[in-house]
Structures are given as C-alpha cells and as structure tokens.
Amino acid sequence: EAQVTQNPRYLITVTGKKLTVTCSQNMNHEYMSWYRQDPGLGLRQIYYSMNVEVTDKGDVPEGYKVSRKEKRNFPLILESPSPNQTSLYFCASSQAGGQNTGELFFGEGSRLTVL
Amino acid sequence: KQEVTQIPAALSVPEGENLVLNCSFTDSAIYNLQWFRQDPGKGLTSLLLIQSSQREQTSGRLNASLDKSSGRSTLYIAASQPGDSATYLCAVARRTGRRALTFGSGTRLQVQP
C-alpha cells in the first residue's frame, strides 16, 4: 500500500530536548516536504526536498533542520524545541516532474507538544 | 508573496444539495492548484490536481475549475452526502522561485443527513 509514515504520532517533550520526527515514503517519490498546521494560521511549509541531498527552506524554517540522505526518508529535527513549536506536523511526498510538485500524499500527522 | 483565501470558512448544507467552495490566490504565476480533504485528526487527502494549463478536472461527484487570470478556483460537489463532511483546502504551487506550496485556511463543510 502506498503510504507516507510518520513517527511518533504523538509526543510531549520539554524545552531544549532535541527530538526527531521521522518520515518515510514507499512510493519512490523525489519530492518530500514538511508542514506545520496551527489554528488560524493553516498549513505552512517548513522545509522541502526535491531529491536526495537537495533541501530548501519553506516559509517557516526557523528552529528546524532536515536531511535527505536516502530517497525514502526525510526526518525533521528540532535541535532545541521551544513552546512555539507546539503544533501538528505533516510530512508529504510527490513524484516531482520537472518544475512541478505533482499530487501530494500526506502522512497522518505528528502532534507535538513542547512544555 | 502568494496569498490564498478560501470562502466561506464554514458551510452547513442538507444532504443532496449541490455546493461550491471557492479559492482565490493573489499571484497568477502558478504551476498547479490542488484541492485536498482533511478529516478531523487526520492527514490531507488529495482530491484533484489542476495543472496551470488546464481549466478543470473531474473525479466522480467532484469538479474543480481554474481561472488563472482572475486568480480563482472552485470546487463543485454534486449531490452532497454526510460522508462529504470534512475540511476542504486548496493549495497553490508557485511557478518561480522556491517550489513551496501555499495553502488556504480551508472551508469546513458539514452535510446534514
């Protein structure tokens, strides 16, 4: 079954404790991306990757890092989480053709609370 | 900077009605526009993808149109059902610069049985 898998789905942590949210897709997609969803602000893109070793900032990259060492995985790293990073996070992937992101497939989301 | 607006923010209709959801965007230089459905506590599911060169796409009871020159897209849902209740979001992919997507804030639809 084609899917995007995120882990953990739920996490409560404390300020400053490094954490990683993993994302894996089994569709051999080139394009992967991370979003956060906040009430009243909608979905905002954090980082995206057009292919292995190619990453770029989205609209709200501050406080986050990503890496793309393998095509299927695109982890989101919070080196020193702060309460304003409490949010619902989504990973997505698509088969990017040329300049086009194509149809996006989303993971189920990871709800992060930073105390 | 691209801005995407969806109107109305919420909509409640009786079962069986045909309805239209609206999406407008400020920069017409787009690659494509997608409509998504989001159920509470779930991820987003892609419904329709319209390339910038296309005028509309259809899937079952759903029809999405795109008018780039006026910066508008509509999602038409025919013969609505209670199972259509969800939040519907549109997202626009930029044609130049960063290949980021900009999402609208969504329309929350409730279809009453």
PDB file of C-alpha atoms in Angstrom:
ATOM      1  CA  GLU A   1       0.000   0.000   0.000  1.00  0.00           C
ATOM      2  CA  ALA A   2       1.328   3.409  -0.996  1.00  0.00           C
ATOM      3  CA  GLN A   3       1.816   5.494   2.095  1.00  0.00           C
ATOM      4  CA  VAL A   4       3.719   8.160   3.966  1.00  0.00           C
ATOM      5  CA  THR A   5       4.553   7.110   7.512  1.00  0.00           C
ATOM      6  CA  GLN A   6       5.397   9.496  10.312  1.00  0.00           C
ATOM      7  CA  ASN A   7       6.670   8.704  13.802  1.00  0.00           C
ATOM      8  CA  PRO A   8       5.904   9.437  16.506  1.00  0.00           C
ATOM      9  CA  ARG A   9       2.243  10.302  16.040  1.00  0.00           C
ATOM     10  CA  TYR A  10       2.090  11.978  19.441  1.00  0.00           C
ATOM     11  CA  LEU A  11       4.906  13.430  21.526  1.00  0.00           C
ATOM     12  CA  ILE A  12       5.138  15.561  24.629  1.00  0.00           C
ATOM     13  CA  THR A  13       8.575  16.932  25.384  1.00  0.00           C
ATOM     14  CA  VAL A  14      10.284  19.729  27.288  1.00  0.00           C
ATOM     15  CA  THR A  15      12.016  22.856  26.086  1.00  0.00           C
ATOM     16  CA  GLY A  16      15.526  22.241  24.792  1.00  0.00           C
ATOM     17  CA  LYS A  17      15.365  18.465  24.481  1.00  0.00           C
ATOM     18  CA  LYS A  18      16.369  17.528  20.948  1.00  0.00           C
ATOM     19  CA  LEU A  19      13.912  15.436  19.034  1.00  0.00           C
ATOM     20  CA  THR A  20      13.466  13.937  15.591  1.00  0.00           C
ATOM     21  CA  VAL A  21      10.251  13.207  13.759  1.00  0.00           C
ATOM     22  CA  THR A  22      10.780  10.579  11.112  1.00  0.00           C
ATOM     23  CA  CYS A  23       9.059  10.421   7.736  1.00  0.00           C
ATOM     24  CA  SER A  24       9.247   7.577   5.263  1.00  0.00           C
ATOM     25  CA  GLN A  25       7.506   7.019   1.922  1.00  0.00           C
ATOM     26  CA  ASN A  26       7.310   3.826  -0.120  1.00  0.00           C
ATOM     27  CA  MET A  27       6.386   5.349  -3.483  1.00  0.00           C
ATOM     28  CA  ASN A  28       9.890   6.210  -4.714  1.00  0.00           C
ATOM     29  CA  HIS A  29       8.911   9.882  -4.738  1.00  0.00           C
ATOM     30  CA  GLU A  30      11.543  12.507  -5.406  1.00  0.00           C
ATOM     31  CA  TYR A  31       9.817  15.389  -3.645  1.00  0.00           C
ATOM     32  CA  MET A  32       9.244  15.427   0.121  1.00  0.00           C
ATOM     33  CA  SER A  33       8.165  18.210   2.405  1.00  0.00           C
ATOM     34  CA  TRP A  34       7.288  19.117   5.992  1.00  0.00           C
ATOM     35  CA  TYR A  35       4.382  21.317   7.074  1.00  0.00           C
ATOM     36  CA  ARG A  36       3.033  22.541  10.351  1.00  0.00           C
ATOM     37  CA  GLN A  37      -0.626  23.221  10.929  1.00  0.00           C
ATOM     38  CA  ASP A  38      -1.758  25.731  13.537  1.00  0.00           C
ATOM     39  CA  PRO A  39      -5.251  27.053  14.318  1.00  0.00           C
ATOM     40  CA  GLY A  40      -5.897  30.285  12.476  1.00  0.00           C
ATOM     41  CA  LEU A  41      -2.645  30.023  10.507  1.00  0.00           C
ATOM     42  CA  GLY A  42      -3.383  26.993   8.359  1.00  0.00           C
ATOM     43  CA  LEU A  43      -0.694  24.814   6.840  1.00  0.00           C
ATOM     44  CA  ARG A  44       2.742  26.335   6.417  1.00  0.00           C
ATOM     45  CA  GLN A  45       5.711  24.743   4.728  1.00  0.00           C
ATOM     46  CA  ILE A  46       8.835  24.263   6.861  1.00  0.00           C
ATOM     47  CA  TYR A  47      11.319  22.592   4.514  1.00  0.00           C
ATOM     48  CA  TYR A  48      11.185  20.634   1.312  1.00  0.00           C
ATOM     49  CA  SER A  49      13.473  18.396  -0.701  1.00  0.00           C
ATOM     50  CA  MET A  50      13.484  17.926  -4.439  1.00  0.00           C
ATOM     51  CA  ASN A  51      15.727  14.853  -4.266  1.00  0.00           C
ATOM     52  CA  VAL A  52      18.467  13.162  -2.250  1.00  0.00           C
ATOM     53  CA  GLU A  53      20.877  15.697  -0.732  1.00  0.00           C
ATOM     54  CA  VAL A  54      18.761  18.589  -2.104  1.00  0.00           C
ATOM     55  CA  THR A  55      16.821  20.519   0.527  1.00  0.00           C
ATOM     56  CA  ASP A  56      15.488  24.059   0.746  1.00  0.00           C
ATOM     57  CA  LYS A  57      13.651  26.290   3.165  1.00  0.00           C
ATOM     58  CA  GLY A  58       9.936  26.771   3.055  1.00  0.00           C
ATOM     59  CA  ASP A  59       8.069  29.630   4.678  1.00  0.00           C
ATOM     60  CA  VAL A  60       8.820  28.881   8.348  1.00  0.00           C
ATOM     61  CA  PRO A  61      12.192  27.090   8.624  1.00  0.00           C
ATOM     62  CA  GLU A  62      13.464  28.743  11.833  1.00  0.00           C
ATOM     63  CA  GLY A  63      14.203  26.249  14.593  1.00  0.00           C
ATOM     64  CA  TYR A  64      14.118  23.212  12.321  1.00  0.00           C
ATOM     65  CA  LYS A  65      16.600  21.115  10.405  1.00  0.00           C
ATOM     66  CA  VAL A  66      16.129  18.385   7.825  1.00  0.00           C
ATOM     67  CA  SER A  67      18.259  15.894   5.975  1.00  0.00           C
ATOM     68  CA  ARG A  68      17.714  13.770   2.891  1.00  0.00           C
ATOM     69  CA  LYS A  69      20.339  11.058   2.772  1.00  0.00           C
ATOM     70  CA  GLU A  70      18.029   8.463   1.257  1.00  0.00           C
ATOM     71  CA  LYS A  71      15.182   8.914  -1.171  1.00  0.00           C
ATOM     72  CA  ARG A  72      12.561   7.344   1.074  1.00  0.00           C
ATOM     73  CA  ASN A  73      13.364   9.192   4.338  1.00  0.00           C
ATOM     74  CA  PHE A  74      13.080  12.858   5.278  1.00  0.00           C
ATOM     75  CA  PRO A  75      13.437  13.395   9.047  1.00  0.00           C
ATOM     76  CA  LEU A  76      12.554  16.670  10.750  1.00  0.00           C
ATOM     77  CA  ILE A  77      14.927  17.659  13.528  1.00  0.00           C
ATOM     78  CA  LEU A  78      14.215  20.087  16.337  1.00  0.00           C
ATOM     79  CA  GLU A  79      17.595  20.747  17.917  1.00  0.00           C
ATOM     80  CA  SER A  80      16.250  22.798  20.831  1.00  0.00           C
ATOM     81  CA  PRO A  81      12.454  22.731  20.845  1.00  0.00           C
ATOM     82  CA  SER A  82      10.533  25.683  22.224  1.00  0.00           C
ATOM     83  CA  PRO A  83       6.859  26.011  23.193  1.00  0.00           C
ATOM     84  CA  ASN A  84       6.076  27.932  19.998  1.00  0.00           C
ATOM     85  CA  GLN A  85       6.887  24.753  18.083  1.00  0.00           C
ATOM     86  CA  THR A  86       3.911  23.032  19.632  1.00  0.00           C
ATOM     87  CA  SER A  87       1.927  22.101  16.560  1.00  0.00           C
ATOM     88  CA  LEU A  88       0.577  19.398  14.280  1.00  0.00           C
ATOM     89  CA  TYR A  89       3.230  18.363  11.783  1.00  0.00           C
ATOM     90  CA  PHE A  90       2.675  16.730   8.422  1.00  0.00           C
ATOM     91  CA  CYS A  91       5.095  15.103   6.040  1.00  0.00           C
ATOM     92  CA  ALA A  92       4.173  14.850   2.367  1.00  0.00           C
ATOM     93  CA  SER A  93       5.673  13.452  -0.817  1.00  0.00           C
ATOM     94  CA  SER A  94       5.056  13.554  -4.538  1.00  0.00           C
ATOM     95  CA  GLN A  95       6.557  12.431  -7.797  1.00  0.00           C
ATOM     96  CA  ALA A  96       8.033  15.730  -8.901  1.00  0.00           C
ATOM     97  CA  GLY A  97       8.182  16.037 -12.668  1.00  0.00           C
ATOM     98  CA  GLY A  98      10.349  18.890 -13.811  1.00  0.00           C
ATOM     99  CA  GLN A  99       9.310  22.053 -12.032  1.00  0.00           C
ATOM    100  CA  ASN A 100       6.069  20.573 -10.781  1.00  0.00           C
ATOM    101  CA  THR A 101       5.411  19.135  -7.340  1.00  0.00           C
ATOM    102  CA  GLY A 102       2.665  16.837  -8.613  1.00  0.00           C
ATOM    103  CA  GLU A 103      -0.059  15.261  -6.497  1.00  0.00           C
ATOM    104  CA  LEU A 104       0.861  15.346  -2.842  1.00  0.00           C
ATOM    105  CA  PHE A 105       0.463  12.382  -0.497  1.00  0.00           C
ATOM    106  CA  PHE A 106       0.337  13.221   3.207  1.00  0.00           C
ATOM    107  CA  GLY A 107       1.202  11.321   6.328  1.00  0.00           C
ATOM    108  CA  GLU A 108      -1.254  11.042   9.218  1.00  0.00           C
ATOM    109  CA  GLY A 109       0.405  13.805  11.197  1.00  0.00           C
ATOM    110  CA  SER A 110       2.514  14.107  14.349  1.00  0.00           C
ATOM    111  CA  ARG A 111       1.133  16.115  17.231  1.00  0.00           C
ATOM    112  CA  LEU A 112       3.976  17.685  19.167  1.00  0.00           C
ATOM    113  CA  THR A 113       3.654  19.467  22.497  1.00  0.00           C
ATOM    114  CA  VAL A 114       6.641  21.320  23.920  1.00  0.00           C
ATOM    115  CA  LEU A 115       6.325  22.228  27.604  1.00  0.00           C
TER     116      LEU A 115
ATOM    117  CA  LYS B   1       4.052  36.843  -1.710  1.00  0.00           C
ATOM    118  CA  GLN B   2       1.337  34.400  -2.672  1.00  0.00           C
ATOM    119  CA  GLU B   3      -1.805  34.540  -0.546  1.00  0.00           C
ATOM    120  CA  VAL B   4      -4.607  32.011  -0.789  1.00  0.00           C
ATOM    121  CA  THR B   5      -8.082  32.721   0.533  1.00  0.00           C
ATOM    122  CA  GLN B   6     -10.978  30.328   0.901  1.00  0.00           C
ATOM    123  CA  ILE B   7     -14.557  31.410   1.271  1.00  0.00           C
ATOM    124  CA  PRO B   8     -16.689  30.527   3.114  1.00  0.00           C
ATOM    125  CA  ALA B   9     -14.791  29.423   6.206  1.00  0.00           C
ATOM    126  CA  ALA B  10     -17.635  27.116   7.172  1.00  0.00           C
ATOM    127  CA  LEU B  11     -20.679  25.770   5.404  1.00  0.00           C
ATOM    128  CA  SER B  12     -23.603  23.620   6.510  1.00  0.00           C
ATOM    129  CA  VAL B  13     -25.971  22.140   3.932  1.00  0.00           C
ATOM    130  CA  PRO B  14     -28.660  19.457   3.867  1.00  0.00           C
ATOM    131  CA  GLU B  15     -27.867  16.179   2.208  1.00  0.00           C
ATOM    132  CA  GLY B  16     -28.376  16.123  -1.558  1.00  0.00           C
ATOM    133  CA  GLU B  17     -27.509  19.741  -2.243  1.00  0.00           C
ATOM    134  CA  ASN B  18     -25.001  20.777  -4.873  1.00  0.00           C
ATOM    135  CA  LEU B  19     -22.410  23.167  -3.483  1.00  0.00           C
ATOM    136  CA  VAL B  20     -19.466  25.298  -4.492  1.00  0.00           C
ATOM    137  CA  LEU B  21     -16.336  26.040  -2.498  1.00  0.00           C
ATOM    138  CA  ASN B  22     -14.168  28.975  -3.511  1.00  0.00           C
ATOM    139  CA  CYS B  23     -10.423  29.508  -3.546  1.00  0.00           C
ATOM    140  CA  SER B  24      -8.680  32.699  -4.650  1.00  0.00           C
ATOM    141  CA  PHE B  25      -4.976  33.441  -4.986  1.00  0.00           C
ATOM    142  CA  THR B  26      -3.081  36.682  -5.492  1.00  0.00           C
ATOM    143  CA  ASP B  27      -0.243  35.617  -7.832  1.00  0.00           C
ATOM    144  CA  SER B  28      -1.341  34.003 -11.086  1.00  0.00           C
ATOM    145  CA  ALA B  29       2.145  32.623 -11.815  1.00  0.00           C
ATOM    146  CA  ILE B  30       1.352  29.128 -10.593  1.00  0.00           C
ATOM    147  CA  TYR B  31       2.326  25.602 -11.633  1.00  0.00           C
ATOM    148  CA  ASN B  32      -0.759  23.903 -10.355  1.00  0.00           C
ATOM    149  CA  LEU B  33      -3.547  24.037  -7.831  1.00  0.00           C
ATOM    150  CA  GLN B  34      -4.690  21.152  -5.674  1.00  0.00           C
ATOM    151  CA  TRP B  35      -7.794  20.534  -3.660  1.00  0.00           C
ATOM    152  CA  PHE B  36      -7.487  18.427  -0.519  1.00  0.00           C
ATOM    153  CA  ARG B  37      -9.829  16.961   2.019  1.00  0.00           C
ATOM    154  CA  GLN B  38      -8.917  16.768   5.709  1.00  0.00           C
ATOM    155  CA  ASP B  39     -10.912  14.762   8.225  1.00  0.00           C
ATOM    156  CA  PRO B  40     -10.580  15.646  11.931  1.00  0.00           C
ATOM    157  CA  GLY B  41      -7.292  14.404  13.372  1.00  0.00           C
ATOM    158  CA  LYS B  42      -6.181  13.048  10.011  1.00  0.00           C
ATOM    159  CA  GLY B  43      -3.803  13.961   7.247  1.00  0.00           C
ATOM    160  CA  LEU B  44      -4.782  15.501   3.945  1.00  0.00           C
ATOM    161  CA  THR B  45      -6.074  13.507   1.008  1.00  0.00           C
ATOM    162  CA  SER B  46      -5.599  14.882  -2.483  1.00  0.00           C
ATOM    163  CA  LEU B  47      -8.881  15.212  -4.367  1.00  0.00           C
ATOM    164  CA  LEU B  48      -7.999  16.962  -7.602  1.00  0.00           C
ATOM    165  CA  LEU B  49      -4.881  18.448  -9.159  1.00  0.00           C
ATOM    166  CA  ILE B  50      -5.239  21.068 -11.898  1.00  0.00           C
ATOM    167  CA  GLN B  51      -2.179  21.972 -13.937  1.00  0.00           C
ATOM    168  CA  SER B  52      -1.743  25.631 -14.843  1.00  0.00           C
ATOM    169  CA  SER B  53      -2.552  24.833 -18.484  1.00  0.00           C
ATOM    170  CA  GLN B  54      -5.859  23.171 -17.600  1.00  0.00           C
ATOM    171  CA  ARG B  55      -9.263  24.685 -16.978  1.00  0.00           C
ATOM    172  CA  GLU B  56     -10.886  21.910 -14.970  1.00  0.00           C
ATOM    173  CA  GLN B  57     -10.617  18.418 -13.553  1.00  0.00           C
ATOM    174  CA  THR B  58     -13.331  15.966 -12.611  1.00  0.00           C
ATOM    175  CA  SER B  59     -13.441  12.989 -10.302  1.00  0.00           C
ATOM    176  CA  GLY B  60     -16.787  11.368  -9.574  1.00  0.00           C
ATOM    177  CA  ARG B  61     -19.059  13.937  -7.956  1.00  0.00           C
ATOM    178  CA  LEU B  62     -16.251  16.487  -7.742  1.00  0.00           C
ATOM    179  CA  ASN B  63     -15.356  19.078 -10.333  1.00  0.00           C
ATOM    180  CA  ALA B  64     -12.638  21.681  -9.906  1.00  0.00           C
ATOM    181  CA  SER B  65     -12.137  24.647 -12.199  1.00  0.00           C
ATOM    182  CA  LEU B  66      -9.225  27.019 -12.548  1.00  0.00           C
ATOM    183  CA  ASP B  67      -9.193  30.567 -13.885  1.00  0.00           C
ATOM    184  CA  LYS B  68      -5.593  31.724 -13.590  1.00  0.00           C
ATOM    185  CA  SER B  69      -6.186  35.192 -14.984  1.00  0.00           C
ATOM    186  CA  SER B  70      -8.676  36.039 -12.268  1.00  0.00           C
ATOM    187  CA  GLY B  71      -6.836  34.051  -9.581  1.00  0.00           C
ATOM    188  CA  ARG B  72      -9.752  31.771  -8.773  1.00  0.00           C
ATOM    189  CA  SER B  73     -10.619  28.124  -8.430  1.00  0.00           C
ATOM    190  CA  THR B  74     -13.874  26.492  -7.459  1.00  0.00           C
ATOM    191  CA  LEU B  75     -14.622  23.018  -6.173  1.00  0.00           C
ATOM    192  CA  TYR B  76     -18.089  21.813  -7.102  1.00  0.00           C
ATOM    193  CA  ILE B  77     -19.568  18.930  -5.126  1.00  0.00           C
ATOM    194  CA  ALA B  78     -22.677  17.375  -6.619  1.00  0.00           C
ATOM    195  CA  ALA B  79     -25.377  15.662  -4.592  1.00  0.00           C
ATOM    196  CA  SER B  80     -23.615  16.122  -1.264  1.00  0.00           C
ATOM    197  CA  GLN B  81     -23.603  13.293   1.289  1.00  0.00           C
ATOM    198  CA  PRO B  82     -22.930  13.216   5.046  1.00  0.00           C
ATOM    199  CA  GLY B  83     -19.655  11.441   4.258  1.00  0.00           C
ATOM    200  CA  ASP B  84     -18.502  14.576   2.463  1.00  0.00           C
ATOM    201  CA  SER B  85     -18.303  16.377   5.812  1.00  0.00           C
ATOM    202  CA  ALA B  86     -14.702  17.472   6.245  1.00  0.00           C
ATOM    203  CA  THR B  87     -12.444  20.482   5.814  1.00  0.00           C
ATOM    204  CA  TYR B  88     -11.515  21.240   2.218  1.00  0.00           C
ATOM    205  CA  LEU B  89      -8.266  23.025   1.470  1.00  0.00           C
ATOM    206  CA  CYS B  90      -6.794  24.377  -1.719  1.00  0.00           C
ATOM    207  CA  ALA B  91      -3.067  24.789  -2.277  1.00  0.00           C
ATOM    208  CA  VAL B  92      -1.154  26.615  -4.975  1.00  0.00           C
ATOM    209  CA  ALA B  93       2.312  25.661  -6.225  1.00  0.00           C
ATOM    210  CA  ARG B  94       4.475  28.606  -7.242  1.00  0.00           C
ATOM    211  CA  ARG B  95       5.919  28.721 -10.727  1.00  0.00           C
ATOM    212  CA  THR B  96       9.125  30.573  -9.892  1.00  0.00           C
ATOM    213  CA  GLY B  97      11.493  30.797  -7.004  1.00  0.00           C
ATOM    214  CA  ARG B  98      11.035  28.375  -4.148  1.00  0.00           C
ATOM    215  CA  ARG B  99       8.860  25.419  -5.047  1.00  0.00           C
ATOM    216  CA  ALA B 100       6.768  25.854  -1.964  1.00  0.00           C
ATOM    217  CA  LEU B 101       3.070  25.304  -1.681  1.00  0.00           C
ATOM    218  CA  THR B 102       0.779  27.926  -0.212  1.00  0.00           C
ATOM    219  CA  PHE B 103      -2.378  26.643   1.438  1.00  0.00           C
ATOM    220  CA  GLY B 104      -5.663  28.349   2.053  1.00  0.00           C
ATOM    221  CA  SER B 105      -7.132  28.151   5.544  1.00  0.00           C
ATOM    222  CA  GLY B 106      -9.875  25.795   4.409  1.00  0.00           C
ATOM    223  CA  THR B 107     -13.660  25.528   4.294  1.00  0.00           C
ATOM    224  CA  ARG B 108     -15.238  23.365   6.967  1.00  0.00           C
ATOM    225  CA  LEU B 109     -18.194  21.549   5.407  1.00  0.00           C
ATOM    226  CA  GLN B 110     -20.990  19.881   7.326  1.00  0.00           C
ATOM    227  CA  VAL B 111     -23.581  17.909   5.358  1.00  0.00           C
ATOM    228  CA  GLN B 112     -26.690  17.267   7.429  1.00  0.00           C
ATOM    229  CA  PRO B 113     -28.495  13.937   6.913  1.00  0.00           C
TER     230      PRO B 113
END
